[in-house]
Coordinates of C-alpha atoms in Angstrom, one line a residue:
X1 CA 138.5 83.4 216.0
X2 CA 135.8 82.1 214.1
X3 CA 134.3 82.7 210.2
X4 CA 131.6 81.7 208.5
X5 CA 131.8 80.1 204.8
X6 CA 129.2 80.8 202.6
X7 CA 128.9 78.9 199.5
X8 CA 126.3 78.9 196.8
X9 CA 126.0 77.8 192.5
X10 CA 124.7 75.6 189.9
X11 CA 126.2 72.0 189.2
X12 CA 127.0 71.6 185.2
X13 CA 124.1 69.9 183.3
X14 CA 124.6 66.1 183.5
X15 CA 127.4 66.1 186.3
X16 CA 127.3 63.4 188.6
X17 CA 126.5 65.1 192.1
X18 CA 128.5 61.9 193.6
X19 CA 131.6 62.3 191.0
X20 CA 131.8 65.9 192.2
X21 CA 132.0 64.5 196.0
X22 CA 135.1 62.3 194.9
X23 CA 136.7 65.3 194.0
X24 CA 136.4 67.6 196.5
X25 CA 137.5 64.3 199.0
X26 CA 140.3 63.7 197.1
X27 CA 142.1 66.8 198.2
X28 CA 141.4 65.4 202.0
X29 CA 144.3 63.9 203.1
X30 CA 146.3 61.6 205.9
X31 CA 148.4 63.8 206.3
X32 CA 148.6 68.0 206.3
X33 CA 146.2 70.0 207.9
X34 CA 143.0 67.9 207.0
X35 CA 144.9 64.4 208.7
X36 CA 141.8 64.2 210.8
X37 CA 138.9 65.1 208.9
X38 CA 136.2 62.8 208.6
X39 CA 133.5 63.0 205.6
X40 CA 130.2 61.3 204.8
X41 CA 128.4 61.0 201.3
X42 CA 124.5 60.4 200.9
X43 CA 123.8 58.9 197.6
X44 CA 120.6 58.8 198.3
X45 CA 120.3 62.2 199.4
X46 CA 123.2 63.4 197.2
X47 CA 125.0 65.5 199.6
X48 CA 128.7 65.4 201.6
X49 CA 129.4 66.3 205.3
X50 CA 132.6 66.8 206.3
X51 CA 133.3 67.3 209.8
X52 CA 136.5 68.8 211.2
X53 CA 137.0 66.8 214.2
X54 CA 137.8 70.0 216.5
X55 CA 134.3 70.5 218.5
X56 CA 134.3 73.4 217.5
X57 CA 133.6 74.0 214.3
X58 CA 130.3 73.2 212.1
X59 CA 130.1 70.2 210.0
X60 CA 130.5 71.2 206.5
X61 CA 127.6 70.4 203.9
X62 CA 126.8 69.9 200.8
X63 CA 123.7 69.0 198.7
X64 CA 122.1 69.7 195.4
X65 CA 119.0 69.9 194.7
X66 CA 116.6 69.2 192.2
X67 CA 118.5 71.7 189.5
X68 CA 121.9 71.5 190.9
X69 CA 121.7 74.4 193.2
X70 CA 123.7 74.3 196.5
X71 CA 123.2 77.6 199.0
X72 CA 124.5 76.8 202.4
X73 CA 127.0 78.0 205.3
X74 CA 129.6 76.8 207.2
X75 CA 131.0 78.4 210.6
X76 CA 134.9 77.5 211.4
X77 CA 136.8 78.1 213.5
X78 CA 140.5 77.7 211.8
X79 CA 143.2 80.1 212.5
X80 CA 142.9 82.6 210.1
X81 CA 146.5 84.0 210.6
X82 CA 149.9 83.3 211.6
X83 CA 152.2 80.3 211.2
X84 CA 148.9 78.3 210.8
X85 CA 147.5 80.3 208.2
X86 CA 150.6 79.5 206.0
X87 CA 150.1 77.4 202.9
X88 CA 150.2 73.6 204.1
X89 CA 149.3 74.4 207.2
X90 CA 146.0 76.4 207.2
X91 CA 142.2 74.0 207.1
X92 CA 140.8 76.9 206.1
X93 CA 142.9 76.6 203.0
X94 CA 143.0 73.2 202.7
X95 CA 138.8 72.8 202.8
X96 CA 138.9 75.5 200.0
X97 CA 141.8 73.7 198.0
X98 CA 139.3 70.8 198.5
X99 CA 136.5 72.8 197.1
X100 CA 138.5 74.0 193.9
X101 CA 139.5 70.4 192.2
X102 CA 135.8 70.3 191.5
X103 CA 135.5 74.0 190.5
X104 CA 135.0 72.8 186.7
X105 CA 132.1 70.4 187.8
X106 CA 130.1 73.5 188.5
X107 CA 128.3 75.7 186.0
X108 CA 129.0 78.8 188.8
X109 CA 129.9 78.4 192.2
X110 CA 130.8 81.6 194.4
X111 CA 132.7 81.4 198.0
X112 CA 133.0 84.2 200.6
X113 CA 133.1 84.6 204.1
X114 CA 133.3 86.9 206.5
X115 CA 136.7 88.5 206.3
X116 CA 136.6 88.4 202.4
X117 CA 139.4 85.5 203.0
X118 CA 137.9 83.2 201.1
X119 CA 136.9 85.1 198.1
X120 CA 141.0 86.5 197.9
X121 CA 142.5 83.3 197.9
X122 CA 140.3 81.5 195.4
X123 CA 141.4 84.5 193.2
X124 CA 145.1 83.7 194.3
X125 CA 144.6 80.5 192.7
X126 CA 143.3 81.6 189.3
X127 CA 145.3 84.7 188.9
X128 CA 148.9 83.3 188.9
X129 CA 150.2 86.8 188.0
X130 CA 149.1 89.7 190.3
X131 CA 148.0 93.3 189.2
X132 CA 150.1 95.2 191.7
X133 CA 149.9 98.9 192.5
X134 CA 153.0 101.2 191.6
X135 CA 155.4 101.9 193.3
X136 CA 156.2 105.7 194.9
X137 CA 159.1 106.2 191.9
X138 CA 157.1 104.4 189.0
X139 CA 154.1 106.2 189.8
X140 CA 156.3 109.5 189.8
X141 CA 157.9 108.7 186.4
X142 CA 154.2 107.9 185.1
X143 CA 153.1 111.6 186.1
X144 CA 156.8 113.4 184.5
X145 CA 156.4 111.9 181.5
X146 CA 152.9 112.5 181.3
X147 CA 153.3 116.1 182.2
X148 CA 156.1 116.0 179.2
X149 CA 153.8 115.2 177.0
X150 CA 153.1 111.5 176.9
X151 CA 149.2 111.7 177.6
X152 CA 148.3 108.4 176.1
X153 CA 149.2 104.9 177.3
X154 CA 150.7 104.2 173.9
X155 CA 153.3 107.3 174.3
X156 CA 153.7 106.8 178.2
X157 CA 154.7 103.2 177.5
X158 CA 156.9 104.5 174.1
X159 CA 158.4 106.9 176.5
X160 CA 159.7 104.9 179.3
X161 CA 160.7 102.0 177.3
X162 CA 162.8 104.5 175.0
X163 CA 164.1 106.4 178.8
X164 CA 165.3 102.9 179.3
X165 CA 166.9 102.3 175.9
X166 CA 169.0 105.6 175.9
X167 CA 167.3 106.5 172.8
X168 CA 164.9 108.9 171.9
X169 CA 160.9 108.2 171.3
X170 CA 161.2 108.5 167.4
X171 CA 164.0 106.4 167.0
X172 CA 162.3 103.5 168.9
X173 CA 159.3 103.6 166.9
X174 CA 161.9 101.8 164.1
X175 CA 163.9 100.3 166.0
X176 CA 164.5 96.4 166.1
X177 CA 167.1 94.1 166.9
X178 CA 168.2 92.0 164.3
X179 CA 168.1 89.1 166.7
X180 CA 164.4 89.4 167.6
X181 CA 163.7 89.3 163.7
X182 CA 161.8 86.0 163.9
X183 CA 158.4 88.6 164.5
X184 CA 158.4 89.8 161.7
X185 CA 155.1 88.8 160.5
X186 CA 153.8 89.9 163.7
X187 CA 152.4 93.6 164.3
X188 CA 155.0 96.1 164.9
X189 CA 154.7 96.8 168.5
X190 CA 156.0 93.1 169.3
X191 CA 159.4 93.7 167.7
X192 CA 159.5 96.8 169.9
X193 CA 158.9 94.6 172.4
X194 CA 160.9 92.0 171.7
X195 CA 163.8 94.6 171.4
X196 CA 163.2 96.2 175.1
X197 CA 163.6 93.3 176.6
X198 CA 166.3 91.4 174.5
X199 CA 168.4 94.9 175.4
X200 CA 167.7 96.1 178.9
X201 CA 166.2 93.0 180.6
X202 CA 167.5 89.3 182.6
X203 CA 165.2 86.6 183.1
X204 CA 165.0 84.7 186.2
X205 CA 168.2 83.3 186.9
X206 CA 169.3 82.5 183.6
X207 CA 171.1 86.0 183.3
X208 CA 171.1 89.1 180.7
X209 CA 168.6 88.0 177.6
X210 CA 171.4 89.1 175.1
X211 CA 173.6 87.1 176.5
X212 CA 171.4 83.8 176.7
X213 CA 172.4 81.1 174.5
X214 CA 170.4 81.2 171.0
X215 CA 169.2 77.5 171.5
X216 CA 167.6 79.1 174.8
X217 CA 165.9 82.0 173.0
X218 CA 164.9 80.6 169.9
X219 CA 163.1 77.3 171.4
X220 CA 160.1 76.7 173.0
X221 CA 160.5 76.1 176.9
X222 CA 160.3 78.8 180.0
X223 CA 161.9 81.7 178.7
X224 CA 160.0 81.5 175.3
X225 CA 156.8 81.4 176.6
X226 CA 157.4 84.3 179.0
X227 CA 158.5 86.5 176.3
X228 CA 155.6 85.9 173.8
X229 CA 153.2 86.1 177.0
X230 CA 154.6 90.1 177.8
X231 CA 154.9 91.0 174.4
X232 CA 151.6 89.4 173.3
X233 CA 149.9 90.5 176.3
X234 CA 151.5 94.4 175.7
X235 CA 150.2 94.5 172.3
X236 CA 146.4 94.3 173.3
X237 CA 146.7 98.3 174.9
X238 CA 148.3 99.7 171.5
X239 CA 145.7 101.0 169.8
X240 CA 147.5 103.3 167.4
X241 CA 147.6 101.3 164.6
X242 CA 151.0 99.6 165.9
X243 CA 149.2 96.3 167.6
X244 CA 146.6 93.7 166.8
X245 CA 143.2 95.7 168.2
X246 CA 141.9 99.1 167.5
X247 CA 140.1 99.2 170.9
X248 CA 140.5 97.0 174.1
X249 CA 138.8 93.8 173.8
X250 CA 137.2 91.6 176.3
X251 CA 137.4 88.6 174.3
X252 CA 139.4 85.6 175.2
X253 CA 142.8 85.0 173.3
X254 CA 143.9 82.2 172.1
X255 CA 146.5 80.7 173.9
X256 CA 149.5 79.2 173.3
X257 CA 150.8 78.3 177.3
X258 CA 149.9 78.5 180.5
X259 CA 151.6 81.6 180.9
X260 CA 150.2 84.0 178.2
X261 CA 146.5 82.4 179.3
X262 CA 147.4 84.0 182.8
X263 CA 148.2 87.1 181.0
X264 CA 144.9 87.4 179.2
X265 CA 143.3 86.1 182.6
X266 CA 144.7 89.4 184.1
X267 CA 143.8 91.6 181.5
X268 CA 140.6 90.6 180.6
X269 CA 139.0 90.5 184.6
X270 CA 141.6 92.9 186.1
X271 CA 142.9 95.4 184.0
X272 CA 140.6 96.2 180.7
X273 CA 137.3 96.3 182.9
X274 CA 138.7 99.4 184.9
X275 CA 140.4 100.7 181.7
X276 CA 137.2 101.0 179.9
X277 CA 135.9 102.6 182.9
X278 CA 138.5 104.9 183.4
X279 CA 137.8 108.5 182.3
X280 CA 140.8 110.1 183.3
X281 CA 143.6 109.7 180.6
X282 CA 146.4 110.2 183.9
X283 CA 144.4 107.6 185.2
X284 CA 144.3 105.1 182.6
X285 CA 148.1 105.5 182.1
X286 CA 148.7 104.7 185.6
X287 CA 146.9 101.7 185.1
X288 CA 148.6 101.0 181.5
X289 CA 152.0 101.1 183.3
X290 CA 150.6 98.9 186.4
X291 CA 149.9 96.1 183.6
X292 CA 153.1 96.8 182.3
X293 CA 155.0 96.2 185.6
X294 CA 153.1 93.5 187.1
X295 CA 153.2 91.4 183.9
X296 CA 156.9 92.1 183.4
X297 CA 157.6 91.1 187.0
X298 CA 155.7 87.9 187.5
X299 CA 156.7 86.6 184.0
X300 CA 160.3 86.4 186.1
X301 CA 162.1 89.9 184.0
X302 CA 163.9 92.7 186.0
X303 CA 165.4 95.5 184.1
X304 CA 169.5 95.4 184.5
X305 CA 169.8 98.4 181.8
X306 CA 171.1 98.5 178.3
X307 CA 174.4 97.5 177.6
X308 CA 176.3 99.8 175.4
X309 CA 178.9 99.1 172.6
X310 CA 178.0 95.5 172.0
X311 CA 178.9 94.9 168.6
X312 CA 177.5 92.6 166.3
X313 CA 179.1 89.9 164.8
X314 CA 179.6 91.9 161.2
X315 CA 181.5 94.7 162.8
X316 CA 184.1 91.7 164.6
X317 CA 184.5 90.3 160.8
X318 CA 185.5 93.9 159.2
X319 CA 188.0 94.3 162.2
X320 CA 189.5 90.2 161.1
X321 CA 189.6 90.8 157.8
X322 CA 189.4 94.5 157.1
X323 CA 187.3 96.9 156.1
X324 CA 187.8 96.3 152.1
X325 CA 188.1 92.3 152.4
X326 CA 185.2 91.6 154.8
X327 CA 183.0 94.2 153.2
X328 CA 183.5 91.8 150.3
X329 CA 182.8 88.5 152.2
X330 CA 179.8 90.1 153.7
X331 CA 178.7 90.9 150.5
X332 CA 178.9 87.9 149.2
X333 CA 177.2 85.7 151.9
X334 CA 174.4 88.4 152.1
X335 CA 173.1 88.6 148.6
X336 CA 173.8 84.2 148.9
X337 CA 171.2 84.3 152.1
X338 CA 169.0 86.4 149.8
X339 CA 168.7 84.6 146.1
X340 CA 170.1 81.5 147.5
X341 CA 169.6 80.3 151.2
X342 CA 165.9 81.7 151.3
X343 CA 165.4 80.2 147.7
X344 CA 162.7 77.2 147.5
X345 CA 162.8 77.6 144.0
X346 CA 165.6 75.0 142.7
X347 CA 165.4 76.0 139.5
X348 CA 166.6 78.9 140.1
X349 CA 168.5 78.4 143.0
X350 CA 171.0 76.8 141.2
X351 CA 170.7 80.1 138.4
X352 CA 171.5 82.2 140.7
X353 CA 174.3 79.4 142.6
X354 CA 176.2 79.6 139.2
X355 CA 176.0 83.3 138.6
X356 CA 177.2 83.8 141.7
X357 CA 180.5 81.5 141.5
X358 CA 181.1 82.7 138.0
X359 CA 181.0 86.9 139.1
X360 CA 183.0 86.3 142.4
X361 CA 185.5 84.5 140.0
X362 CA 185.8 86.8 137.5
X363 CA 185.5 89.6 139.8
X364 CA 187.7 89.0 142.7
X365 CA 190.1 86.2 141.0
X366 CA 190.3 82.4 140.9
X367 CA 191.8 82.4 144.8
X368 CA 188.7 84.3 145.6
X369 CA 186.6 81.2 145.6
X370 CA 188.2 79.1 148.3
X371 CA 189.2 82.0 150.5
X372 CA 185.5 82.7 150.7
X373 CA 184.5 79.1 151.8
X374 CA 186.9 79.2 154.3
X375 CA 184.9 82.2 155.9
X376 CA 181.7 80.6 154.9
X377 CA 182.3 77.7 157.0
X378 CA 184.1 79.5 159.9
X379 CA 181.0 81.5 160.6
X380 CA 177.9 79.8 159.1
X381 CA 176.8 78.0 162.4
X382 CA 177.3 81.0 164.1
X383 CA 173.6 81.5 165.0
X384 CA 173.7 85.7 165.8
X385 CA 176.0 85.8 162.6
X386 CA 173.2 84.0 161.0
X387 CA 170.5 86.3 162.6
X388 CA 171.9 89.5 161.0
X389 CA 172.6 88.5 157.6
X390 CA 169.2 86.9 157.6
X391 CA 168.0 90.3 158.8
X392 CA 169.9 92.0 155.9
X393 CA 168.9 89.8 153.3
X394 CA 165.0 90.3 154.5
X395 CA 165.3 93.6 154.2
X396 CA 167.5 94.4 151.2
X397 CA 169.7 96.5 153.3
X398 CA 174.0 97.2 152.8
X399 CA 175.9 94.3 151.7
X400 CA 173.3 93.3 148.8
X401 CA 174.3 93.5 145.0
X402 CA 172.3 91.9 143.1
X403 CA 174.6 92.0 140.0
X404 CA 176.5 89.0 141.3
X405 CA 173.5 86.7 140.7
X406 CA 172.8 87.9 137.2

């Protein structure tokens, strides 16, 4: 079967048309499906010919003119399916791969063919994550819950995320985990976030997200960056005062990896264009949950369900010591993490360092004191015990008295 390749755009103002030629021959090679490929280039003429050694397909060319515009044509006659269609296998792929190293030389360039194949894989290779439709039961769940009452995309989302939780809608609108509480200066939909996945959610093959490894949550590397990317990404379509925007933007994000670029790739050329087209409010929840789903899934999550009666790290040290004791102990380390650990003052750090020794002395006994470092050090590298005292402290919450640091 043959196709034809029609190519046509602008080179970049002060590109070198024969630079541009070394890149697009780079990506011909000994070996693979363009092994016997032969090219030509014209300095003089400034143009490349490539021909594909098969006598049967066109030579390919290439030439800018005086303003760096190329319009031109190519018939091939590649397989364009089957086992020779597959990546690393497939010229037609290979002379578009070839094409794309020098995509950023030119200042537009479009590519399409007769079967629209060209035009779909070029987009393949900018949008790393794909918009994908829903399927029979998401699209189902979208259209109960919107019949329940969930008639925006910020409820519908609210809505499954809390069906998913085993909680009601108001109660998630508060809800955070204490271990996602390093967002806290971020808008309020991202701890939501942060909490739906850390609860219900495994990434890749590194198992359940609550049960990863702190080190792996907390620092930069794959997981990180897929996290921020859906919850970043997620914020952009809550416009109720609980996200960054008030309307859906076009503009270009700042970036932080690859991955969360992709995201605003997608929803910048994919999803908000139709969005904002959208009259329909089913329909733009449909779509809302579409960018949900096909973010969530190509960032490498799947939903495994919330795990129940996980307790946190407090509750295990009232069952060691006792309800009395370690409400004591957690007192004390709490109202320390407040006026003392989060203290940059050292002034009165050490006011508040010596109040503190002095009132747990005269208040609990002069064996108080040592029995209390013990615990200290048994659990002060523990990184969730650290997380939730931390949380406590931030927030003024139970296990604060403030009249042992005055």
């Amino acid at each position: 079967m043959s196709d034809t390749i029609f190519y046509k755009g602008v080179l970049k103002r002060g590109r070198d048309p024969l630079a541009v030629f070394e890149k697009i021959t780079k990506g011909i090679g000994k070996r693979g499906p363009s092994k016997n490929w032969t090219y030509t280039i014209d300095e003089e003429q400034s143009s490349l010919l490539i021909d594909f050694q098969d006598d049967k397909s066109e030579t390919f060319f290439l030439q800018f003119k005086e303003k760096g515009e190329f319009n031109d044509c190519c018939k091939v006659a590649f397989p364009l399916e089957g086992e020779l269609f597959e990546d690393g296998k497939s010229e037609f792929k290979a002379l578009l791969d070839a094409l794309y190293k020098a995509r950023t030389s030119f200042r537009s360039i479009e590519i399409t063919d007769d079967f629209g194949l060209a035009e779909s894989y070029w987009d393949s290779k900018r949008f790393k994550l794909h918009f994908r439709d829903l399927t029979a039961a998401e699209d189902e769940r979208v259209r109960r819950l919107y019949a329940q009452g969930s008639t925006t995309p910020e409820q519908l989302l609210r809505s499954i995320m809390a069906e998913d939780m085993e909680m009601p809608v108001e109660e998630l609108w508060d809800y955070i985990n204490v271990y996602t509480n390093f967002l806290d200066n971020f808008p309020a939909i991202h701890r939501t976030l942060a909490s739906y996945l850390y609860e219900t959610a495994e990434f890749r093959k590194e198992g359940r997200v609550c049960e990863m490894p702190f080190w792996q949550y907390y620092e930069p590397g794959n997981f990180f960056f897929s996290e921020f990317a859906f919850v970043e990404g997620l914020s952009w379509v809550f416009l109720d005062g609980t996200g960054p925007n008030t309307a859906i933007s076009l503009e270009k994000e700042r970036a932080f990896s690859q991955k969360d670029a992709q995201v605003g790739l997608l929803f910048r050329e994919k999803f908000a264009p139709v969005f904002i087209a959208e009259t329909d409010p089913l329909e733009k929840c449909i779509l809302t949950y579409r960018y949900f789903v096909s973010i969530y899934d190509d960032l490498g999550f799947r939903f495994v369900g919330r795990t129940k009666n996980r307790k946190m790290v407090m509750e295990k040290i009232l069952e060691e010591y006792g309800e009395e004791k370690g409400t004591v102990y957690l007192t004390c380390y709490c109202t320390t993490e407040r006026y003392i650990f989060q203290n940059f003052d050292p002034e009165t750090k050490k006011q508040y360092s010596d109040c503190l020794i002095k009132n747990m002395t005269d208040r609990y006994g002069e064996d108080f004191f040592p029995e209390y470092l013990a615990f200290k050090r048994k659990y002060e590298n523990d990184t969730k015990f650290r997380r939730e005292t931390e949380y406590v402290a931030d927030r003024k919450l139970k296990y604060i008295d403030d009249s042992l640091v005055l």
